[in-house]
Coordinates of C-alpha atoms in Angstrom, one line a residue:
Chain A
M1 CA -21.5 48.1 -32.8
L2 CA -20.6 50.0 -29.7
L3 CA -22.5 47.5 -27.7
L4 CA -20.6 44.6 -29.2
R5 CA -17.3 46.3 -28.4
R6 CA -18.4 46.9 -24.8
L7 CA -19.4 43.3 -24.5
F8 CA -16.0 42.3 -25.9
V9 CA -14.1 44.5 -23.5
T10 CA -16.2 43.3 -20.6
L11 CA -15.4 39.7 -21.6
V12 CA -11.7 40.4 -21.8
V13 CA -11.7 42.1 -18.5
L14 CA -13.6 39.2 -16.9
A15 CA -11.2 36.7 -18.4
A16 CA -8.2 38.6 -17.1
L17 CA -9.8 38.8 -13.7
A18 CA -10.5 35.1 -13.7
F19 CA -7.0 34.3 -14.7
A20 CA -5.6 36.7 -12.1
G21 CA -7.9 35.1 -9.5
F22 CA -6.8 31.6 -10.5
Y23 CA -3.2 32.7 -10.5
V24 CA -3.4 34.2 -7.0
L25 CA -5.5 31.4 -5.5
T26 CA -3.4 28.6 -6.9
D27 CA -0.1 30.2 -5.7
P28 CA 1.5 27.6 -3.5
R29 CA 1.9 30.0 -0.6
V30 CA -1.8 31.0 -0.8
V31 CA -3.5 27.7 -1.3
S32 CA -1.1 25.7 0.9
P33 CA 0.7 27.9 3.4
S34 CA 3.5 26.2 5.3
P35 CA 2.9 25.4 9.0
E36 CA 4.9 27.5 11.5
I37 CA 7.8 25.4 12.7
G38 CA 8.8 27.5 15.7
A39 CA 11.6 26.4 17.9
L40 CA 12.1 22.7 17.9
P41 CA 13.9 20.5 20.5
A42 CA 16.8 18.3 19.3
A43 CA 15.7 15.8 16.8
D44 CA 14.8 12.3 18.0
I45 CA 16.3 10.0 15.4
E46 CA 14.7 6.9 16.8
N47 CA 11.3 8.5 16.4
G48 CA 12.3 9.5 12.9
K49 CA 13.2 5.9 12.1
L50 CA 9.8 4.7 13.4
L51 CA 8.0 7.3 11.3
F52 CA 10.1 6.3 8.2
A53 CA 8.8 2.8 8.6
A54 CA 5.2 3.8 9.4
G55 CA 5.2 6.2 6.4
G56 CA 6.4 3.5 4.0
C57 CA 8.9 6.0 2.6
A58 CA 11.2 3.2 1.2
S59 CA 8.3 1.5 -0.6
C60 CA 8.3 4.3 -3.2
H61 CA 11.7 6.0 -2.8
A62 CA 14.1 3.0 -2.5
T63 CA 16.0 2.4 -5.7
P64 CA 14.2 -0.4 -7.5
G65 CA 15.9 -3.6 -8.4
Q66 CA 18.2 -3.9 -5.4
D67 CA 17.7 -5.1 -1.9
D68 CA 18.8 -2.2 0.3
K69 CA 15.6 -0.4 1.2
L70 CA 17.6 2.4 2.7
K71 CA 19.1 3.5 -0.6
L72 CA 16.6 6.2 -1.5
G73 CA 17.7 6.9 -5.0
G74 CA 14.1 6.9 -6.3
G75 CA 13.0 6.0 -9.8
L76 CA 10.1 3.7 -9.1
A77 CA 7.3 4.2 -11.6
L78 CA 3.8 4.8 -10.2
A79 CA 1.1 4.4 -12.8
S80 CA -2.1 6.4 -12.4
P81 CA -5.0 7.5 -14.5
F82 CA -3.2 10.8 -15.0
G83 CA 0.1 9.5 -16.2
T84 CA 3.2 7.8 -14.8
F85 CA 4.9 9.4 -11.8
H86 CA 8.5 8.6 -10.9
A87 CA 9.4 8.8 -7.2
P88 CA 12.3 11.2 -6.8
N89 CA 15.6 10.7 -5.1
I90 CA 15.1 11.6 -1.4
S91 CA 18.5 10.4 -0.2
P92 CA 20.7 13.0 1.5
H93 CA 22.8 13.5 -1.7
T94 CA 23.4 17.2 -2.1
R95 CA 23.0 17.4 -5.8
D96 CA 20.5 14.6 -6.7
G97 CA 18.6 14.1 -3.4
I98 CA 17.5 16.3 -0.5
G99 CA 20.9 16.9 1.0
N100 CA 20.7 20.6 0.6
W101 CA 17.2 20.9 2.1
G102 CA 16.6 22.5 5.5
V103 CA 14.0 21.4 8.0
Q104 CA 11.6 24.1 6.6
D105 CA 12.0 22.7 3.1
F106 CA 11.1 19.2 4.3
V107 CA 8.1 20.4 6.3
D108 CA 6.9 22.4 3.3
A109 CA 7.1 19.3 1.1
M110 CA 5.5 16.9 3.6
A111 CA 2.8 19.1 5.1
A112 CA 2.0 21.6 2.3
G113 CA 3.0 19.7 -0.8
V114 CA 5.4 22.5 -1.9
S115 CA 8.9 22.0 -3.2
P116 CA 11.9 24.2 -2.1
N117 CA 11.6 26.2 -5.3
G118 CA 8.0 27.0 -4.5
Q119 CA 6.3 24.7 -6.9
H120 CA 3.4 22.4 -6.1
L121 CA 4.1 18.7 -5.7
Y122 CA 1.8 16.2 -7.2
P123 CA -0.5 14.4 -4.6
A124 CA 0.8 11.0 -5.9
F125 CA 3.2 11.9 -3.0
P126 CA 0.7 11.5 -0.2
Y127 CA 1.3 14.9 1.6
T128 CA -2.5 14.9 1.9
S129 CA -1.9 12.4 4.7
Y130 CA 1.6 13.3 5.8
R131 CA 0.4 16.8 6.6
L132 CA -1.1 15.3 9.8
M133 CA 2.4 15.0 11.2
P134 CA 3.3 18.0 13.3
P135 CA 6.6 19.8 12.5
K136 CA 8.4 18.1 15.4
A137 CA 7.6 14.6 14.0
L138 CA 8.7 15.8 10.5
A139 CA 11.9 17.2 11.8
D140 CA 12.6 13.8 13.5
L141 CA 11.9 12.0 10.2
F142 CA 14.1 14.4 8.3
A143 CA 17.0 14.0 10.8
Y144 CA 16.7 10.2 10.3
I145 CA 16.7 10.4 6.5
R146 CA 19.8 12.5 6.8
T147 CA 21.6 9.7 8.5
L148 CA 21.2 7.4 5.4
A149 CA 23.6 7.0 2.6
P150 CA 23.6 9.6 -0.2
V151 CA 22.7 8.0 -3.5
E152 CA 23.7 9.5 -6.8
G153 CA 21.4 9.9 -9.8
R154 CA 18.0 11.4 -10.5
A155 CA 14.8 9.7 -11.3
P156 CA 13.3 10.2 -14.8
P157 CA 10.8 13.1 -15.0
H158 CA 7.1 12.3 -14.6
E159 CA 5.4 11.2 -17.8
L160 CA 2.2 13.3 -17.6
P161 CA 0.1 14.4 -20.6
F162 CA -1.3 17.9 -20.9
P163 CA -2.8 19.5 -18.8
F164 CA -1.6 17.4 -15.9
N165 CA 2.0 18.4 -16.6
I166 CA 1.2 21.9 -15.5
R167 CA 2.0 22.1 -11.8
R168 CA -0.1 25.1 -11.3
M169 CA -3.1 22.9 -11.9
V170 CA -2.3 21.2 -8.6
G171 CA -3.0 24.5 -7.0
G172 CA -6.6 24.3 -8.2
W173 CA -6.7 20.7 -7.0
K174 CA -5.5 21.8 -3.6
L175 CA -8.1 24.6 -3.5
L176 CA -10.8 21.9 -4.0
F177 CA -9.5 19.0 -2.0
F178 CA -6.5 19.8 0.3
E179 CA -6.8 20.6 3.9
G180 CA -3.6 21.5 5.6
A181 CA -4.0 21.1 9.3
A182 CA -1.9 18.8 11.5
F183 CA -3.5 16.0 13.6
R184 CA -5.5 17.1 16.5
P185 CA -6.1 14.4 19.2
D186 CA -9.7 13.8 20.3
P187 CA -9.7 14.3 24.1
T188 CA -12.8 12.1 24.5
K189 CA -10.9 9.1 23.1
S190 CA -8.1 7.0 24.7
E191 CA -4.5 7.7 24.1
S192 CA -4.0 4.5 22.2
W193 CA -7.0 5.3 19.9
N194 CA -5.5 8.7 19.2
R195 CA -2.2 7.1 18.5
G196 CA -3.9 4.7 16.1
A197 CA -5.9 7.4 14.4
Y198 CA -2.7 9.4 13.9
L199 CA -0.7 6.4 12.5
V200 CA -3.5 5.3 10.2
N201 CA -4.4 8.7 8.8
G202 CA -1.1 10.4 9.0
P203 CA 2.2 8.6 8.4
G204 CA 0.5 5.3 7.6
H205 CA -1.5 7.0 4.8
C206 CA -3.8 3.9 4.6
A207 CA -6.7 5.9 3.0
E208 CA -4.5 6.8 0.0
C209 CA -4.9 3.3 -1.4
H210 CA -7.9 2.0 0.6
S211 CA -10.3 4.6 -0.7
A212 CA -12.1 5.2 -4.0
R213 CA -11.2 8.4 -5.8
N214 CA -13.2 10.8 -7.9
G215 CA -12.5 11.8 -11.5
L216 CA -9.9 14.3 -10.4
G217 CA -8.1 11.8 -8.3
A218 CA -9.2 13.0 -4.9
I219 CA -10.4 10.6 -2.2
I220 CA -14.2 10.6 -1.9
P221 CA -14.8 11.4 1.8
A222 CA -18.0 9.4 2.1
T223 CA -16.3 6.1 1.2
R224 CA -12.9 6.8 2.8
L225 CA -11.1 3.5 3.8
A226 CA -14.0 1.5 2.2
G227 CA -11.8 0.1 -0.6
G228 CA -12.1 0.3 -4.4
P229 CA -10.4 -0.5 -7.6
D230 CA -6.6 -0.4 -7.4
P231 CA -5.6 3.0 -8.9
E232 CA -2.4 1.4 -10.1
G233 CA -4.2 -1.0 -12.4
K234 CA -5.3 -4.6 -11.9
G235 CA -6.8 -5.7 -8.7
W236 CA -9.0 -4.5 -5.9
V237 CA -8.1 -2.7 -2.7
P238 CA -10.2 -4.1 0.2
N239 CA -12.6 -2.3 2.5
I240 CA -10.9 -1.7 5.9
T241 CA -13.9 -0.1 7.6
Q242 CA -16.2 -2.2 9.9
S243 CA -18.4 -3.2 6.9
E244 CA -19.3 -6.9 6.5
N245 CA -17.2 -6.7 3.4
G246 CA -14.4 -5.2 5.4
L247 CA -13.0 -5.9 8.8
A248 CA -16.2 -6.4 10.8
K249 CA -15.4 -9.9 11.7
W250 CA -11.7 -9.2 12.5
S251 CA -10.5 -8.9 16.0
K252 CA -8.0 -6.2 17.0
E253 CA -5.4 -8.9 17.5
E254 CA -6.1 -10.2 14.0
I255 CA -5.6 -6.8 12.4
A256 CA -2.4 -6.3 14.4
E257 CA -1.2 -9.7 13.3
L258 CA -1.8 -8.9 9.6
L259 CA 0.2 -5.7 10.0
K260 CA 3.0 -7.7 11.6
T261 CA 3.2 -10.9 9.5
G262 CA 0.8 -10.4 6.5
F263 CA -1.4 -13.3 7.6
T264 CA -5.2 -12.8 7.5
P265 CA -7.4 -14.7 10.0
D266 CA -7.7 -17.5 7.4
F267 CA -4.0 -17.6 6.9
D268 CA -3.9 -16.1 3.5
N269 CA -0.9 -13.8 3.1
V270 CA -1.4 -10.4 1.6
G271 CA 0.2 -9.6 -1.7
G272 CA 1.0 -6.7 -4.0
T273 CA 2.1 -3.4 -2.4
M274 CA 0.5 -4.5 0.9
A275 CA 3.4 -6.9 1.3
A276 CA 5.7 -3.9 1.5
V277 CA 3.4 -2.2 3.9
V278 CA 3.6 -5.2 6.2
R279 CA 7.4 -5.2 6.0
N280 CA 7.3 -1.6 7.2
M281 CA 4.6 -1.9 9.8
A282 CA 6.4 -5.0 11.2
Q283 CA 9.1 -2.6 12.4
L284 CA 6.7 -0.8 14.7
P285 CA 6.2 -1.8 18.3
D286 CA 3.3 -4.1 19.0
T287 CA 1.5 -1.3 20.9
D288 CA 1.5 0.8 17.7
R289 CA 0.0 -2.0 15.6
M290 CA -2.6 -2.6 18.3
A291 CA -3.4 1.1 18.4
M292 CA -4.0 1.1 14.7
A293 CA -6.3 -1.9 15.1
E294 CA -8.2 -0.1 17.9
Y295 CA -8.8 2.9 15.7
L296 CA -9.8 0.8 12.7
K297 CA -12.3 -1.2 14.9
S298 CA -13.9 2.1 16.0
L299 CA -14.7 3.1 12.5
P300 CA -18.3 2.9 11.3
A301 CA -19.3 0.3 8.6
V302 CA -19.1 2.0 5.2
E303 CA -19.9 0.3 1.9
G304 CA -17.4 1.1 -0.9
P305 CA -18.0 0.9 -4.6
P306 CA -19.5 -2.5 -5.6
R307 CA -16.8 -5.0 -6.5
P308 CA -17.2 -6.3 -10.1
Q309 CA -18.4 -9.9 -10.4
A310 CA -15.7 -12.4 -11.4
K311 CA -16.0 -13.3 -15.0
Chain B
M1 CA -32.7 -48.6 -13.7
I2 CA -30.9 -48.2 -10.4
R3 CA -27.7 -49.3 -12.1
T4 CA -28.2 -46.7 -14.9
A5 CA -28.7 -44.1 -12.2
L6 CA -25.6 -45.2 -10.4
V7 CA -23.5 -45.2 -13.5
L8 CA -24.8 -41.8 -14.5
A9 CA -24.1 -40.5 -11.0
G10 CA -20.6 -42.0 -11.1
L11 CA -20.0 -40.4 -14.5
G12 CA -21.2 -37.1 -13.1
L13 CA -18.9 -37.3 -10.2
G14 CA -16.0 -38.3 -12.4
L15 CA -16.7 -35.5 -14.8
T16 CA -16.8 -32.9 -11.9
A17 CA -13.5 -34.2 -10.7
V18 CA -11.9 -34.0 -14.1
M19 CA -13.3 -30.5 -14.6
A20 CA -11.9 -29.4 -11.3
Q21 CA -8.6 -30.9 -12.1
S22 CA -8.4 -29.4 -15.6
N23 CA -9.0 -26.0 -14.2
P24 CA -5.6 -24.7 -13.2
I25 CA -7.0 -21.7 -11.4
T26 CA -9.2 -23.8 -9.1
E27 CA -6.3 -26.2 -8.6
R28 CA -3.8 -23.6 -7.6
Q29 CA -6.2 -21.9 -5.3
Q30 CA -6.8 -25.2 -3.6
A31 CA -3.1 -25.8 -3.3
M32 CA -2.7 -22.4 -1.7
K33 CA -5.6 -23.1 0.6
A34 CA -3.8 -26.2 1.8
V35 CA -0.7 -24.1 2.5
G36 CA -2.9 -21.7 4.4
A37 CA -4.4 -24.4 6.5
A38 CA -1.0 -25.9 7.3
T39 CA 0.2 -22.4 8.2
R40 CA -2.7 -22.0 10.6
E41 CA -1.6 -25.2 12.4
G42 CA 2.1 -24.1 12.3
A43 CA 1.4 -20.7 13.7
A44 CA -0.6 -22.2 16.6
M45 CA 2.4 -24.4 17.5
A46 CA 5.0 -21.6 17.0
K47 CA 3.0 -19.3 19.3
G48 CA 2.6 -22.1 21.9
E49 CA -1.2 -22.1 21.5
A50 CA -1.0 -25.8 20.4
A51 CA 1.4 -28.4 21.7
F52 CA 4.4 -29.2 19.5
D53 CA 4.1 -32.4 17.7
S54 CA 6.9 -33.4 15.4
A55 CA 4.7 -35.5 13.1
K56 CA 2.3 -32.6 12.6
A57 CA 5.2 -30.2 12.2
Q58 CA 6.8 -32.4 9.5
A59 CA 3.4 -32.7 7.7
I60 CA 3.3 -28.9 7.5
F61 CA 6.6 -28.8 5.6
K62 CA 5.4 -31.7 3.4
T63 CA 2.3 -29.7 2.4
Y64 CA 4.6 -26.7 1.6
A65 CA 7.0 -28.8 -0.4
D66 CA 4.2 -30.5 -2.4
A67 CA 2.6 -27.1 -3.2
A68 CA 6.0 -25.7 -4.2
K69 CA 6.5 -28.6 -6.6
K70 CA 3.0 -28.5 -8.1
M71 CA 2.4 -24.7 -8.3
P72 CA 4.7 -23.6 -11.2
A73 CA 2.9 -25.8 -13.7
L74 CA -0.5 -24.5 -12.7
F75 CA -0.1 -21.2 -14.4
P76 CA -0.5 -21.9 -18.2
D77 CA -1.0 -19.0 -20.5
S78 CA -4.7 -19.8 -20.7
S79 CA -5.1 -19.1 -17.0
K80 CA -4.2 -15.4 -16.9
T81 CA -7.7 -14.3 -16.0
G82 CA -11.0 -15.7 -14.7
G83 CA -12.1 -17.5 -11.6
E84 CA -11.3 -14.6 -9.2
T85 CA -7.6 -15.2 -9.8
T86 CA -5.3 -12.7 -8.1
A87 CA -2.2 -13.8 -10.1
A88 CA -0.3 -10.7 -11.3
P89 CA 0.7 -10.4 -15.0
K90 CA 4.2 -10.6 -13.7
V91 CA 3.8 -14.4 -13.3
W92 CA 3.9 -14.7 -17.1
D93 CA 6.2 -11.8 -17.7
D94 CA 8.9 -13.2 -15.4
Q95 CA 8.5 -17.0 -15.5
A96 CA 12.1 -17.5 -14.5
G97 CA 11.8 -15.5 -11.4
F98 CA 8.4 -17.0 -10.6
K99 CA 9.9 -20.5 -10.8
A100 CA 12.9 -19.5 -8.8
A101 CA 10.6 -18.2 -6.0
F102 CA 9.0 -21.7 -5.8
A103 CA 12.4 -23.4 -5.9
K104 CA 13.4 -21.3 -2.9
F105 CA 10.1 -22.1 -1.1
E106 CA 10.8 -25.8 -1.8
T107 CA 14.3 -25.6 -0.4
D108 CA 13.1 -23.8 2.7
A109 CA 10.3 -26.3 3.2
A110 CA 12.9 -29.2 2.8
A111 CA 14.8 -27.7 5.7
G112 CA 11.9 -28.5 8.0
A113 CA 11.2 -32.0 6.7
T114 CA 12.8 -33.8 9.6
V115 CA 12.3 -31.2 12.3
A116 CA 12.1 -32.7 15.8
S117 CA 12.2 -29.8 18.3
L118 CA 10.1 -26.7 18.9
D119 CA 13.0 -24.4 18.5
G120 CA 14.0 -26.0 15.2
F121 CA 10.4 -25.8 14.1
R122 CA 10.2 -22.1 14.9
T123 CA 13.3 -21.4 12.9
A124 CA 12.3 -23.4 9.8
F125 CA 8.7 -22.3 10.0
G126 CA 9.8 -18.6 10.2
A127 CA 12.1 -19.1 7.2
A128 CA 9.5 -20.9 5.1
T129 CA 6.7 -18.5 5.7
K130 CA 8.8 -15.6 4.8
N131 CA 8.3 -16.8 1.2
C132 CA 4.5 -16.1 1.4
G133 CA 4.8 -12.3 1.5
A134 CA 8.0 -12.2 -0.6
C135 CA 6.4 -14.0 -3.5
H136 CA 2.9 -12.4 -3.2
E137 CA 4.5 -9.0 -3.2
V138 CA 5.7 -9.5 -6.8
Y139 CA 3.4 -12.1 -8.3
R140 CA 0.1 -11.4 -6.8
V141 CA -2.3 -8.4 -7.1
K142 CA -4.1 -6.9 -4.2
K143 CA -7.5 -8.3 -3.5

């Protein structure tokens, strides 16, 4: 009897410790501490505008059903295996958007996936990639967004079933999958290669769609950029590594052309959400698209998950 | 004997043609391939890689116009899946918008029907090919 009671007490203590451990480890400040901003020079709004295009911010945050891509009222529904997310209002509206945010709030969201009230943001918002942008770049981007028109109204709340509706769970996810460092250039590579690597993996967040994900929705590192089923539903996202099924036969110029006009080497024109990506990438200078192409051409050939045969 | 073989071969050919024709997915893919091939020629001229030729230029817009006229009817309800189609469900959810997109493509193609200068061609070609991405964004899935 005594033994049983001891066992019970031990179990309760262990459970409490485990819970406390989870609670501490999944605290936003513990699992994803904010980067140090330090003193920043005056914001470069032109650079912010470029990053806004490269980051495809408008693709998710522009108010759907109207043509002005700079009205960032949010509301677009993003389907996923975990439920439906609704992109929030990121216009500079003080009540409904991010008009009351400071630079630190913006950096926290973009680089650490933490909201101003200290909650985890869902990685449907690709801070997993954006975190590669250093605080200076993020401050520029924030300054640009602040020049846009405030839009009234809030997006509907995310429609997530239990347990995905518990934001603390994201802390566990970050513990497993999130790395918080900014981009570090590789000094052995050219400046343009580094620029391309930064644009592809950071603001461009190419891997977020062009990679297969595991059961918990995290990118599988081994098949990064090697394509896979479209997480939003119907369709297949192509392999963009140097695989024969990917971009092996594409020249740098052809990759840059696709990013500018949407045309593939055989003059097909890309569809779905890639059309919006092209619209954004077309706003970058030619040198940036060529840099992205240079980086993509330098990637090893990786085979992604097998594509299902057509029925 | 030879005649029978010829007749059979002829029947076979005819049958293949009929089958290809009665398959709207194949047919619309071929129509789009024709548009792609025309665009390849157009892009070469627009970029100055090929000499401007007004007959060729007008033929490109004719290909576009033909495809724009033909395409809307090639998406019957029976062709939502199969044959590696990349048509998005939205084609059938929003038939009005889908048809309007082709009507716009046809109008933009008509603007180039009598094009006679390189500058005029560049303008009309640019406007017409804007339709590719605009329509694919909504009515086509990634592939």
